[in-house]
C-alpha atoms as a printed R data frame, in Angstrom:
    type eleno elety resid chain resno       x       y       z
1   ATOM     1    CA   UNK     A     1  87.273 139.045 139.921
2   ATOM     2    CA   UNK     A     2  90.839 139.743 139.456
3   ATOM     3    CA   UNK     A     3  91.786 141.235 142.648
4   ATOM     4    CA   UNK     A     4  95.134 142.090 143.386
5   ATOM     5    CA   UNK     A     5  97.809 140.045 145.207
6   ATOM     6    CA   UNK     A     6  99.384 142.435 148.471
7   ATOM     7    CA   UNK     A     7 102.112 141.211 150.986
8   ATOM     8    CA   UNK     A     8 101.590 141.351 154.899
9   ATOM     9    CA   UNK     A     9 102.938 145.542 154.742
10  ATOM    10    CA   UNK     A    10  99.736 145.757 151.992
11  ATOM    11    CA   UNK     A    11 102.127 146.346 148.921
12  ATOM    12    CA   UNK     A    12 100.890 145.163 145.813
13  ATOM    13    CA   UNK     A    13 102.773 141.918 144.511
14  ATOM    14    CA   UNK     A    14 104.333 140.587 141.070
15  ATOM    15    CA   UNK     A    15 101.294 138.101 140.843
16  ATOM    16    CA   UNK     A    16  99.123 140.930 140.727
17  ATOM    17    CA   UNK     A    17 100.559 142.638 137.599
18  ATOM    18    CA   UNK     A    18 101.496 139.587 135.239
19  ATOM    19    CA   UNK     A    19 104.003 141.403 132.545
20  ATOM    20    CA   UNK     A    20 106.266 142.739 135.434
21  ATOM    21    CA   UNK     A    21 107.144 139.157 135.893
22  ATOM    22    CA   UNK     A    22 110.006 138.036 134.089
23  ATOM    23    CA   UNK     A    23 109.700 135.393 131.518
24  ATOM    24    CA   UNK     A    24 110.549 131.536 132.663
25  ATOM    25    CA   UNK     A    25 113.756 130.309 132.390
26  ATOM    26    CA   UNK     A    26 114.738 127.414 131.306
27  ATOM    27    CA   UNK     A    27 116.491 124.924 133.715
28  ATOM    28    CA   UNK     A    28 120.162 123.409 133.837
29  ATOM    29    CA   UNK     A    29 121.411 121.286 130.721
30  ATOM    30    CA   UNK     A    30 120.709 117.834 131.065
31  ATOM    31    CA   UNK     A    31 123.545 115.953 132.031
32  ATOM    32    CA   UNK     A    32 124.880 113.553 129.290
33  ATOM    33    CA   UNK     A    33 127.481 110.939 130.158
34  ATOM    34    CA   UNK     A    34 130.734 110.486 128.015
35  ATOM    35    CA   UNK     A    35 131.122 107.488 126.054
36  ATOM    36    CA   UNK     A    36 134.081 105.537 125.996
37  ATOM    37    CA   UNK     A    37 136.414 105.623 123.157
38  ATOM    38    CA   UNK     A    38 135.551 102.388 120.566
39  ATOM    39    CA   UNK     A    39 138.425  99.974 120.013
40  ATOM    40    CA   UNK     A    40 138.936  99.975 116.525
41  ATOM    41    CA   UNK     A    41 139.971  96.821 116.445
42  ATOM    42    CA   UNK     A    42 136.720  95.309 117.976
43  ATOM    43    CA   UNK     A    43 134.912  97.231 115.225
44  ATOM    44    CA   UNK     A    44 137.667  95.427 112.394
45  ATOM    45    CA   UNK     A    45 137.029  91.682 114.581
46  ATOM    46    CA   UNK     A    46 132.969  92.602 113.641
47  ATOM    47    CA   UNK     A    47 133.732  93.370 109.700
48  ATOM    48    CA   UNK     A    48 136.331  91.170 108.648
49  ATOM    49    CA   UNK     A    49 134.106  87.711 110.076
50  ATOM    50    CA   UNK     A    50 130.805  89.434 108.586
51  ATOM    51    CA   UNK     A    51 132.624  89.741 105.157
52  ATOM    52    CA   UNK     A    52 133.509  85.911 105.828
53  ATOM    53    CA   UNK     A    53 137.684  86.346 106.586
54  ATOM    54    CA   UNK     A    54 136.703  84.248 110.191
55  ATOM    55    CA   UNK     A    55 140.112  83.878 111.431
56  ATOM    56    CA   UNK     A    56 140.919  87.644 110.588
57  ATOM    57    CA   UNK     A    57 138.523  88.712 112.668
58  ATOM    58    CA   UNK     A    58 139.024  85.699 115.759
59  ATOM    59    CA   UNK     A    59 142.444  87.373 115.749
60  ATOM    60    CA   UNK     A    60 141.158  90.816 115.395
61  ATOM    61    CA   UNK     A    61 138.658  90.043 118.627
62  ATOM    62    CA   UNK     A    62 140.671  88.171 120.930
63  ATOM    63    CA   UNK     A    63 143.688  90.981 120.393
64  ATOM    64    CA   UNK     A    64 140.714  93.704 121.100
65  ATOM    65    CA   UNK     A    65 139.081  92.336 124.398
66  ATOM    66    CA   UNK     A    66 142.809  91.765 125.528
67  ATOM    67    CA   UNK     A    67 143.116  95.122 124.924
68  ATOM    68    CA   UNK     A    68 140.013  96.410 126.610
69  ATOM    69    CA   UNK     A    69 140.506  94.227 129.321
70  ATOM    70    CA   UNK     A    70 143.407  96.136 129.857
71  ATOM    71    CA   UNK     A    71 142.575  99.805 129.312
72  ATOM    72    CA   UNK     A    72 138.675  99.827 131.289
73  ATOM    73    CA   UNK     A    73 138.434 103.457 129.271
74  ATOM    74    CA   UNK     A    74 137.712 101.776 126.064
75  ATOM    75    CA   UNK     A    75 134.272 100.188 125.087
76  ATOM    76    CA   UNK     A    76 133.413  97.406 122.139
77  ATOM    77    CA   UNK     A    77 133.374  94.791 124.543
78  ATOM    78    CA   UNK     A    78 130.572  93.574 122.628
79  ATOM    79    CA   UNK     A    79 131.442  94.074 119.112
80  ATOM    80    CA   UNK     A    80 134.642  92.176 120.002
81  ATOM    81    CA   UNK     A    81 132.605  89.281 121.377
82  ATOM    82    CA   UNK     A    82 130.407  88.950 118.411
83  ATOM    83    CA   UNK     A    83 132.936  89.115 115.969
84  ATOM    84    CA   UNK     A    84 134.619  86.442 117.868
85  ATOM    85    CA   UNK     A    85 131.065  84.302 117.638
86  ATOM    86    CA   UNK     A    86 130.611  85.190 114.163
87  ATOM    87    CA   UNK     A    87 134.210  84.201 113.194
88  ATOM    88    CA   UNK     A    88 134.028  80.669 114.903
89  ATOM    89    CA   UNK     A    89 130.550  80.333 113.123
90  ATOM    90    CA   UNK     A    90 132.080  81.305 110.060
91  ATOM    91    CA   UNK     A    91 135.067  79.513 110.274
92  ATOM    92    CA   UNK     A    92 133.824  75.949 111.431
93  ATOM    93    CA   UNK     A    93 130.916  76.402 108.899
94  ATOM    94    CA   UNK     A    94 134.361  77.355 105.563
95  ATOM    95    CA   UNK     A    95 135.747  73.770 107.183
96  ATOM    96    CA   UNK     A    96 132.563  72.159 106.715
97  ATOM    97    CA   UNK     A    97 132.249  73.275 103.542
98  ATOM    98    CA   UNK     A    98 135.321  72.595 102.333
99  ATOM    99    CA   UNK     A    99 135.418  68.878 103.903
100 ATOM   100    CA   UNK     A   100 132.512  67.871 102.162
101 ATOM   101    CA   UNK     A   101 133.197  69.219  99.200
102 ATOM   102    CA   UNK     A   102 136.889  66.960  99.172
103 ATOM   103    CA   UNK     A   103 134.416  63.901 100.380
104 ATOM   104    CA   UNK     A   104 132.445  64.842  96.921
105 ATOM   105    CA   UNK     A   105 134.683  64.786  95.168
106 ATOM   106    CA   UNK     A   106 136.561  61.408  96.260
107 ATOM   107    CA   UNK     A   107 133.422  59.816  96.209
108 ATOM   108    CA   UNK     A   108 133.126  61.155  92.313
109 ATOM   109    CA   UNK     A   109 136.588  60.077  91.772
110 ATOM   110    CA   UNK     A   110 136.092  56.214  93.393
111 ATOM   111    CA   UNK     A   111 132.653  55.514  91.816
112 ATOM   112    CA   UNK     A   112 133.261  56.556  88.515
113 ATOM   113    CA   UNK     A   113 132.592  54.525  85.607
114 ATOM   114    CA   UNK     A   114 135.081  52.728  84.289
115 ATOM   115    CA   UNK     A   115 135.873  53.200  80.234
């Protein structure tokens, strides 16, 4: 059954006498890639219009993909952007608010009843 493994000169082979065979080893290290360093800043653009200080972080963004733009070793490209989108949102929507609270108001003011 388990016959032994010989070369063309008849010598026996590794194969035929399993623990002379060294034990696997293990391959190269995967290769992982480098990030980029983060712009802080895009990070600071994300938090300050998620807290609701929109034109913090609108400054904070634009200042940040400038910056990136600039410097292609840096990532937060897209934290930058969506603290930009966030503080718009967040900014129109404080206006909004505001406006239509001042139009309450002056309507409460005009159609009050008279004493």
């Amino acid at each position: 059954m388990n016959q032994p493994h010989t070369d063309e000169a008849g010598h026996e082979t590794a194969a035929a006498h399993p623990a002379a065979m060294p034990p696997p080893q293990g391959g190269p290290y995967p290769y992982y890639p480098v990030s980029k360093p983060m712009n802080n800043l895009a990070l600071v653009a994300l938090i300050l219009s998620v807290s609701g200080i929109g034109i913090g972080g609108i400054i904070c963004g634009h200042i940040a993909r400038k910056q990136i733009r600039e410097n292609p070793h840096q990532d937060g490209d897209t934290l930058a952007l969506a603290g930009l989108i966030v503080g718009y949102c967040a900014t129109i929507l404080v206006t909004l608010l505001i406006a239509a609270y001042v139009a309450f108001i002056i309507f409460m003011i005009n159609h009050a009843p008279t004493v």
